[in-house]
Coordinates of C-alpha atoms and ligand atoms in Angstrom, one line a residue:
M1 CA 91.8 84.0 143.4
S2 CA 88.9 84.4 141.1
N3 CA 86.3 81.6 140.4
K4 CA 85.1 83.3 137.2
V5 CA 84.4 81.5 134.0
A6 CA 86.0 82.8 130.8
L7 CA 85.5 81.9 127.1
V8 CA 88.4 82.7 124.8
T9 CA 88.1 82.6 121.0
G10 CA 91.5 82.4 119.2
I11 CA 92.9 80.5 122.2
T12 CA 95.4 78.7 119.9
G13 CA 96.9 82.0 118.7
Q14 CA 99.7 84.2 120.1
D15 CA 97.5 86.3 122.3
G16 CA 95.2 83.4 123.3
A17 CA 98.2 81.5 124.7
Y18 CA 99.4 84.5 126.8
L19 CA 95.8 85.2 128.0
L20 CA 95.2 81.6 128.9
K21 CA 98.3 81.7 131.1
L22 CA 97.2 84.9 132.7
L23 CA 93.7 83.8 133.4
M24 CA 94.8 80.5 134.8
S25 CA 97.2 82.3 137.2
K26 CA 94.2 84.3 138.4
G27 CA 92.1 81.2 139.2
Y28 CA 89.7 81.4 136.2
V29 CA 88.0 78.4 134.7
V30 CA 88.9 78.9 131.0
H31 CA 87.1 77.5 128.0
G32 CA 88.7 77.9 124.6
L33 CA 87.2 77.8 121.2
R34 CA 89.2 75.7 118.7
R35 CA 88.4 75.1 115.1
R36 CA 88.7 71.8 113.3
V37 CA 91.9 71.7 111.2
S38 CA 93.7 68.7 109.6
V39 CA 96.8 69.3 111.7
P40 CA 96.3 70.5 115.3
T41 CA 97.3 74.1 116.0
T42 CA 97.5 73.8 119.8
Q43 CA 101.3 73.9 120.1
R44 CA 101.2 77.2 122.0
I45 CA 98.9 75.8 124.7
D46 CA 100.1 72.2 124.8
E47 CA 101.4 72.6 128.3
Y48 CA 97.8 72.8 129.5
I49 CA 96.5 70.1 127.2
F50 CA 99.1 67.6 128.1
A51 CA 98.7 68.1 131.8
P52 CA 95.0 67.1 132.3
Q53 CA 95.6 65.9 135.8
E54 CA 96.7 69.4 136.8
H55 CA 94.2 71.3 134.7
H56 CA 91.2 69.1 134.0
N57 CA 88.8 71.2 136.1
E58 CA 90.1 74.6 135.0
F59 CA 90.7 74.3 131.3
H60 CA 88.4 73.0 128.5
L61 CA 88.6 73.2 124.7
H62 CA 85.5 73.2 122.5
Y63 CA 85.2 72.7 118.8
G64 CA 83.4 75.5 117.0
D65 CA 84.0 78.3 114.6
L66 CA 83.4 82.0 114.4
T67 CA 81.6 81.4 111.1
D68 CA 79.2 79.0 112.8
G69 CA 76.7 80.8 115.0
L70 CA 75.1 77.7 116.2
S71 CA 78.3 76.3 117.7
L72 CA 79.0 79.7 119.4
T73 CA 75.5 79.8 120.9
R74 CA 75.7 76.2 122.1
I75 CA 79.0 76.7 123.8
I76 CA 78.0 80.0 125.5
Q77 CA 74.7 78.5 126.6
R78 CA 76.5 75.5 128.2
I79 CA 79.2 77.4 130.0
Q80 CA 77.4 80.7 130.9
P81 CA 80.7 82.7 130.9
D82 CA 81.3 85.7 133.1
E83 CA 83.8 87.1 130.4
I84 CA 84.3 86.4 126.7
Y85 CA 87.5 87.5 125.0
N86 CA 87.0 87.5 121.3
L87 CA 90.6 87.1 120.0
G88 CA 89.8 84.8 117.1
A89 CA 90.3 86.3 113.6
Q90 CA 91.8 85.9 110.2
S91 CA 94.5 88.1 111.5
H92 CA 96.8 88.5 108.5
V93 CA 96.3 91.9 106.7
H94 CA 98.0 90.8 103.4
V95 CA 96.0 87.6 103.3
S96 CA 92.8 89.6 103.7
F97 CA 93.2 91.0 100.2
D98 CA 93.1 87.4 98.8
S99 CA 90.2 86.3 101.1
P100 CA 88.1 89.4 101.7
E101 CA 84.8 87.6 102.1
Y102 CA 86.1 85.0 104.5
T103 CA 87.9 87.7 106.5
A104 CA 84.7 89.8 106.7
D105 CA 82.8 86.7 107.8
V106 CA 85.2 85.7 110.6
N107 CA 86.4 89.2 111.8
G108 CA 83.1 91.1 111.3
L109 CA 80.2 88.7 111.5
G110 CA 82.0 86.5 113.9
T111 CA 81.8 89.2 116.5
L112 CA 78.2 89.9 115.8
R113 CA 77.4 86.2 116.2
I114 CA 78.8 86.1 119.7
L115 CA 77.0 89.3 120.7
E116 CA 73.7 87.9 119.4
A117 CA 74.3 84.7 121.3
I118 CA 74.8 86.7 124.5
R119 CA 71.7 88.7 123.8
N120 CA 69.4 85.8 122.8
L121 CA 70.6 83.8 125.9
D122 CA 69.7 86.7 128.2
L123 CA 73.3 87.0 129.3
T124 CA 73.7 90.7 128.5
H125 CA 73.9 91.7 132.1
K126 CA 76.1 88.8 133.2
T127 CA 78.7 88.3 130.4
R128 CA 81.4 90.9 129.8
F129 CA 82.8 91.1 126.3
Y130 CA 86.3 92.0 125.0
Q131 CA 86.8 92.7 121.3
A132 CA 90.3 92.5 119.8
S133 CA 90.2 95.7 117.9
T134 CA 93.2 97.0 116.1
S135 CA 95.4 100.0 115.2
E136 CA 94.8 98.9 111.6
L137 CA 91.6 100.8 111.9
Y138 CA 93.6 104.0 111.7
G139 CA 95.0 102.9 108.3
K140 CA 95.7 106.1 106.4
I141 CA 96.4 108.0 109.5
Q142 CA 94.4 111.2 110.2
S143 CA 96.8 112.4 113.0
P144 CA 100.5 111.7 113.5
Q145 CA 99.9 109.9 116.8
Q146 CA 96.7 107.9 117.3
S147 CA 94.5 107.8 120.3
E148 CA 90.9 106.8 121.1
S149 CA 89.6 110.0 119.5
T150 CA 91.5 109.8 116.2
P151 CA 89.2 109.1 113.2
F152 CA 89.5 105.7 111.5
Y153 CA 90.5 105.2 107.8
P154 CA 90.8 101.4 107.2
R155 CA 93.0 100.3 104.3
S156 CA 92.4 96.6 104.0
P157 CA 89.5 94.1 104.0
Y158 CA 90.9 93.0 107.4
A159 CA 90.6 96.5 108.8
V160 CA 87.2 97.1 107.2
A161 CA 85.9 93.9 108.9
K162 CA 87.4 94.9 112.2
L163 CA 85.7 98.3 111.9
F164 CA 82.3 96.6 111.6
A165 CA 83.1 94.6 114.7
Y166 CA 84.3 97.7 116.6
W167 CA 81.0 99.6 116.0
T168 CA 78.9 96.5 116.7
V169 CA 80.4 96.3 120.2
I170 CA 79.6 100.0 120.8
N171 CA 76.1 99.5 119.4
Y172 CA 75.4 96.6 121.7
R173 CA 76.8 98.6 124.6
E174 CA 74.4 101.5 123.9
A175 CA 71.4 99.5 122.8
Y176 CA 71.3 96.6 125.3
G177 CA 73.6 97.8 128.1
L178 CA 76.2 95.1 127.4
Y179 CA 79.5 95.5 129.2
G180 CA 81.6 95.4 126.0
C181 CA 85.1 96.9 125.4
N182 CA 87.2 97.5 122.3
G183 CA 91.0 97.1 123.0
I184 CA 92.5 99.1 120.1
L185 CA 95.8 97.3 120.2
F186 CA 98.9 98.3 118.3
N187 CA 101.2 95.6 117.0
H188 CA 102.4 93.2 119.7
E189 CA 104.9 90.4 119.1
S190 CA 106.7 87.6 120.9
A191 CA 108.5 84.4 120.2
M192 CA 105.1 82.9 119.8
R193 CA 104.2 85.2 117.0
G194 CA 103.3 83.5 113.7
T195 CA 106.2 83.4 111.3
S196 CA 104.4 85.2 108.5
F197 CA 104.2 88.4 110.5
V198 CA 107.2 90.6 109.8
T199 CA 108.9 90.7 113.2
R200 CA 108.9 86.9 113.7
K201 CA 109.7 86.4 110.0
I202 CA 112.8 88.5 110.5
T203 CA 114.1 86.8 113.8
Y204 CA 113.2 83.3 112.5
T205 CA 114.8 83.7 109.1
L206 CA 117.9 85.6 110.2
S207 CA 118.6 82.9 112.9
R208 CA 118.4 80.2 110.3
I209 CA 120.6 82.2 107.8
A210 CA 123.2 82.5 110.6
Y211 CA 123.3 78.8 111.0
G212 CA 123.4 78.2 107.2
L213 CA 120.0 76.5 107.1
I214 CA 118.7 79.0 104.5
D215 CA 120.3 81.8 102.4
K216 CA 118.0 84.8 102.2
L217 CA 115.4 86.9 103.9
Y218 CA 112.8 88.3 101.4
L219 CA 110.8 91.3 102.6
G220 CA 108.3 93.8 101.2
N221 CA 108.0 97.4 102.4
M222 CA 110.9 98.0 104.8
N223 CA 109.9 101.7 105.3
A224 CA 106.7 100.9 107.1
L225 CA 106.7 102.2 110.7
R226 CA 105.0 100.3 113.4
D227 CA 104.5 100.7 117.2
W228 CA 105.7 97.3 118.5
G229 CA 105.2 96.0 122.0
H230 CA 105.2 92.6 123.8
A231 CA 102.1 90.4 123.7
R232 CA 102.6 89.4 127.3
D233 CA 102.1 93.0 128.4
Y234 CA 99.2 93.6 126.1
V235 CA 97.0 90.7 127.3
E236 CA 97.2 92.0 130.8
M237 CA 95.3 95.1 129.5
Q238 CA 92.7 92.9 127.8
W239 CA 91.9 91.5 131.2
L240 CA 92.1 94.8 133.0
M241 CA 89.5 96.4 130.7
L242 CA 86.9 93.9 131.8
Q243 CA 87.5 94.5 135.5
Q244 CA 86.4 98.2 135.5
E245 CA 83.1 99.7 136.7
Q246 CA 82.3 101.1 133.2
P247 CA 83.0 99.5 129.9
E248 CA 85.2 101.7 127.7
D249 CA 87.5 101.5 124.7
Y250 CA 91.3 101.8 125.1
V251 CA 94.3 102.2 122.9
I252 CA 97.2 100.0 123.9
A253 CA 100.6 100.9 122.5
S254 CA 104.2 101.4 123.4
G255 CA 104.4 105.0 122.1
E256 CA 107.5 104.3 120.1
R257 CA 107.7 103.7 116.3
R258 CA 110.3 102.0 114.3
S259 CA 110.7 100.9 110.7
V260 CA 110.8 97.3 109.5
R261 CA 114.4 98.1 108.3
E262 CA 115.4 99.1 111.9
F263 CA 113.9 95.8 113.2
V264 CA 116.2 93.9 110.8
E265 CA 119.2 95.9 111.9
V266 CA 118.5 95.4 115.6
A267 CA 117.7 91.7 115.2
A268 CA 121.0 91.2 113.3
R269 CA 123.0 93.0 116.0
E270 CA 121.3 90.8 118.6
I271 CA 122.6 87.7 116.7
G272 CA 126.1 89.3 116.4
F273 CA 126.5 91.1 113.1
S274 CA 125.6 94.4 111.4
I275 CA 123.8 95.0 108.2
E276 CA 124.8 97.5 105.4
W277 CA 122.1 98.6 102.9
R278 CA 122.8 99.2 99.3
G279 CA 120.6 100.1 96.3
Q280 CA 117.1 101.6 96.2
G281 CA 113.5 100.5 95.9
V282 CA 113.0 96.9 94.8
D283 CA 116.8 96.6 94.2
E284 CA 117.8 97.4 97.7
V285 CA 119.8 94.6 99.3
G286 CA 121.1 94.0 102.8
L287 CA 124.7 92.7 103.2
V288 CA 126.6 91.4 106.3
S289 CA 128.8 94.3 107.3
E290 CA 130.7 93.6 110.5
V291 CA 130.8 90.5 112.6
D292 CA 131.1 90.6 116.4
P293 CA 133.5 87.7 117.1
E294 CA 132.9 87.7 120.9
K295 CA 129.1 87.5 120.6
I296 CA 129.3 84.9 117.7
G297 CA 131.8 82.8 119.7
A298 CA 129.6 82.7 122.8
T299 CA 126.4 81.9 120.9
F300 CA 127.4 79.6 118.1
G301 CA 130.6 77.8 119.2
K302 CA 133.2 76.7 116.7
G303 CA 132.3 76.7 112.9
R304 CA 128.6 77.0 113.3
F305 CA 128.2 80.6 112.3
K306 CA 128.0 80.6 108.5
L307 CA 128.2 84.3 107.5
K308 CA 131.0 86.6 106.6
P309 CA 131.2 90.3 105.7
G310 CA 129.9 91.0 102.2
D311 CA 127.3 88.1 102.1
E312 CA 124.0 89.4 100.6
I313 CA 121.2 88.1 102.9
V314 CA 118.2 90.5 102.5
N315 CA 116.3 91.1 99.2
I316 CA 113.1 92.8 98.4
D317 CA 110.3 90.7 96.9
P318 CA 107.3 92.8 95.6
Y319 CA 105.0 89.9 96.4
Y320 CA 105.0 91.2 99.9
F321 CA 103.8 94.7 98.9
R322 CA 100.1 95.4 99.7
P323 CA 97.5 96.9 97.3
T324 CA 97.0 99.6 100.0
E325 CA 99.6 99.9 102.7
V326 CA 99.5 101.3 106.2
D327 CA 102.7 103.4 106.2
V328 CA 102.8 104.5 109.8
L329 CA 101.2 103.5 113.1
W330 CA 102.1 105.3 116.3
G331 CA 99.9 104.9 119.4
D332 CA 99.1 107.2 122.3
A333 CA 98.1 105.1 125.3
S334 CA 97.7 108.0 127.7
K335 CA 94.1 106.9 128.6
A336 CA 95.2 103.4 129.6
R337 CA 98.1 104.8 131.6
E338 CA 96.0 107.4 133.4
K339 CA 92.8 105.4 134.0
L340 CA 94.2 101.8 134.4
N341 CA 97.7 102.6 135.5
W342 CA 99.0 100.5 132.6
S343 CA 102.3 100.9 130.8
P344 CA 104.3 98.3 128.9
K345 CA 107.0 96.5 130.9
T346 CA 109.1 95.2 128.0
S347 CA 111.3 97.5 126.0
F348 CA 111.8 97.2 122.2
L349 CA 115.3 95.9 122.7
E350 CA 114.2 93.3 125.2
L351 CA 111.4 92.1 122.8
V352 CA 113.8 91.7 119.9
S353 CA 116.4 90.0 122.1
E354 CA 113.8 87.5 123.5
M355 CA 112.6 86.6 120.0
V356 CA 116.1 86.2 118.6
A357 CA 117.2 84.0 121.5
E358 CA 114.3 81.7 121.0
D359 CA 114.8 81.5 117.2
L360 CA 118.5 80.9 117.6
E361 CA 117.8 78.0 119.9
Q362 CA 115.3 76.5 117.5
A363 CA 117.7 76.9 114.6
R364 CA 120.5 75.3 116.7
K365 CA 118.3 72.3 117.4
Q366 CA 117.4 72.0 113.7
V367 CA 121.2 71.9 112.8
V368 CA 121.7 69.2 115.4
V369 CA 118.7 67.2 114.0
N370 CA 120.1 67.6 110.5
Q371 CA 123.5 66.3 111.6
Y372 CA 122.2 63.1 113.0
E373 CA 119.6 62.3 110.4
Ligands
NAP1 P1 96.8 84.9 115.7 O1 98.1 84.4 116.4 O2 96.8 84.9 114.2 O3 95.6 84.0 116.3 C1 94.3 84.0 115.6 C2 93.5 83.0 116.3 O4 92.2 83.0 115.7 C3 93.9 81.5 116.2 O5 93.7 80.9 117.4 C4 93.1 81.0 115.1 O6 92.9 79.6 115.1 C5 91.8 81.7 115.4 N1 90.8 81.7 114.3 C6 91.1 82.0 113.0 N2 90.0 81.8 112.2 C7 89.0 81.3 113.1 C8 87.7 80.9 112.9 N3 87.1 81.0 111.7 N4 87.0 80.5 114.0 C9 87.6 80.5 115.2 N5 88.9 80.8 115.4 C10 89.6 81.3 114.4 O7 96.5 86.3 116.2 P2 97.0 87.1 117.5 O8 98.2 87.9 117.1 O9 96.9 86.3 118.6 O10 95.8 88.3 117.6 C11 94.7 88.0 118.4 C12 93.6 89.0 118.0 O11 94.0 90.3 118.1 C13 93.1 88.9 116.5 O12 91.8 89.1 116.4 C14 93.9 90.0 115.8 O13 93.2 90.4 114.6 C15 93.9 91.0 116.9 N6 95.0 92.0 116.9 C16 96.3 91.5 116.9 C17 97.4 92.4 117.0 C18 98.8 91.9 117.1 O14 99.7 92.7 116.8 N7 99.0 90.6 117.4 C19 97.1 93.8 117.1 C20 95.8 94.2 117.1 C21 94.7 93.3 117.0 P3 94.0 78.6 114.4 O15 95.1 78.4 115.4 O16 93.2 77.4 114.2 O17 94.5 79.3 113.2
GDD2 N1 104.0 90.2 106.9 C1 104.9 90.9 106.3 N2 105.9 90.2 105.6 N3 105.0 92.2 106.4 C2 106.0 92.8 105.8 C3 107.0 92.2 105.0 C4 106.9 90.8 104.9 O1 107.7 90.1 104.3 N4 107.9 93.1 104.6 C5 107.4 94.3 105.0 N5 106.3 94.2 105.7 C6 105.5 95.3 106.3 C7 104.1 95.2 106.0 O2 103.8 95.7 104.7 C8 103.5 96.1 107.1 O3 103.6 97.5 106.7 C9 104.5 95.8 108.3 O4 105.6 95.2 107.7 C10 103.9 95.0 109.4 O5 103.3 93.8 108.8 P1 102.8 92.6 109.7 O6 103.8 92.1 110.6 O7 102.2 91.6 108.7 O8 101.7 93.3 110.6 P2 100.5 94.3 110.3 O9 100.9 95.6 110.9 O10 100.1 94.3 108.9 O11 99.3 93.6 111.1 C11 99.5 93.1 112.4 O12 99.2 94.2 113.3 C12 97.9 94.7 113.3 C13 97.8 95.8 114.4 O13 98.3 97.0 113.8 C14 98.5 91.9 112.6 O14 98.8 91.3 113.8 C15 97.1 92.4 112.6 O15 96.2 91.3 113.0 C16 96.9 93.5 113.7 O16 95.6 94.0 113.7

C-alpha cells in the first residue's frame, strides 16, 4: 500500500469519483479541490464524505477554484502533494461556445496556475502532474485514426483552451524538469456521466420514456462518430502514467468508433425494443419498431412499460448542433498497450448495458415516488 499524498482537481466529476476510489484502494491520502456552489455537487463521492470515521485521515476536501491561483497555491503549499491530477474543467464542448472566456480561464489558465504553484513552491522535483488532455484536440482530424503523433486541429473554445494546457505541461517538463504527463483521453462514459453528455442523455432519457415519465429524446448531430470507453478503465491509466520512470504523453482509447445513432439503437435494445429511423436531416425521427416481450416483462413487470410500436420518441433539435463540429474521433492507443500494458476491460456493449441498468433503476424509483406522492 502506498502512503503517497495526491491532490485531485475535479474530484466531484465523473473521473474524479472513479480516481478517488482507485487512489483510496491503493492507500493514498487524497485531497480534493471543490468549488463553492449553491447546491453541493458531491453526490458522486458522498460515500467518502458521509463515512468520516472510516476515511477521516485519508480523504480531505478543500474549497478553491481553478480560476483562483491563490487558493491553489495555498492548498498545494499546505499538503505538499506527491501527485496532482488536474481533472477540473468546464468540460462541456457545446457550452464552451457560449462561455469561451470562462472556459479558457478554467481549462487553460487553470493548468498554468497549478504548474506555477508547483514551480514557485519549489516542488518541481517532488510533485508529479497529470493533465486531463483530450481527443477534442484532434478536432478536424488530420489522420483517420489518431495517435500521439497526429497533428491537432481544435474546433471549439474548449479544445483551444485544452491545447494551451497541453503545451504548457510539455513546456514545464522541458524548461523545469517537471514530471508532467498529458493523458489524451478519448470519450469515456459511465452511469456517473453528467446527463448533458450525449451517451448519458440517451440512456437517462430513454429509460424515463420507457416508464412514461417523459415523451421524447431530442438530439443534435446523430452522425457524429466517437470512440467510447468506460471511465473506470481510463482512470487506471491516469494513475499508471504517473508511476513510470519518464514522463510521457499517452493516447487512451478503445479503438472502436460508433455513431450517436448507433448508441441510441443499442441503448433501446438493452431496454427491450428496437428503433426505426424515418426522414432526413432535421426531420429525421426515431420510432419504436419492435418490442421484446420477454425482456420487457422481466425488467418492468406488469403495465409499467409505456411504449408500443409506432410511437415517435426521438426528434432532432438544431439547438444541439455546434458552430464547428468534430465529426469523427477514433483513437489508436498502441503506445499505452505496448509501454504500459494497458487495454480497456469493458466492452462497448457492457458499457451501454451498465448505463441503461442504472438509469432504468432510477426511473423505476421515480415512478414509485410519483405513485405515493
Ligand atoms: P466532469 O464530470 O464535467 O467534471 C468536471 C469537474 O471539474 C467537476 O468536479 C467540476 O466541479 C470541476 N470544475 C469545473 N469548473 C471548475 C473550476 N472553475 N474550478 C475547480 N473545479 C472546477 O468531467 P469528467 O468527464 O470527469 O472529465 C474530467 C476531465 O477530463 C475534464 O478536464 C475533461 O475536460 C477531461 N476529459 C474528459 C473526457 C471524457 O470523455 N469524460 C475525455 C477527455 C478529457 P463541479 O462538480 O463543482 O461542477
Ligand atoms: N451533448 C450532446 N447532446 N451531444 C450531442 C447531442 C446532444 O443532444 N446530439 C448529438 N450530439 C453529438 C455532439 O454534437 C458530439 O458530436 C457527440 O454527440 C458527443 O457529444 P458529447 O457527449 O457532448 O461529448 P464531446 O465529444 O463533445 O466531448 C466529450 O468528450 C471529449 C473527449 O473527446 C467531453 O467529455 C469533453 O470534456 C471531452 O474532452
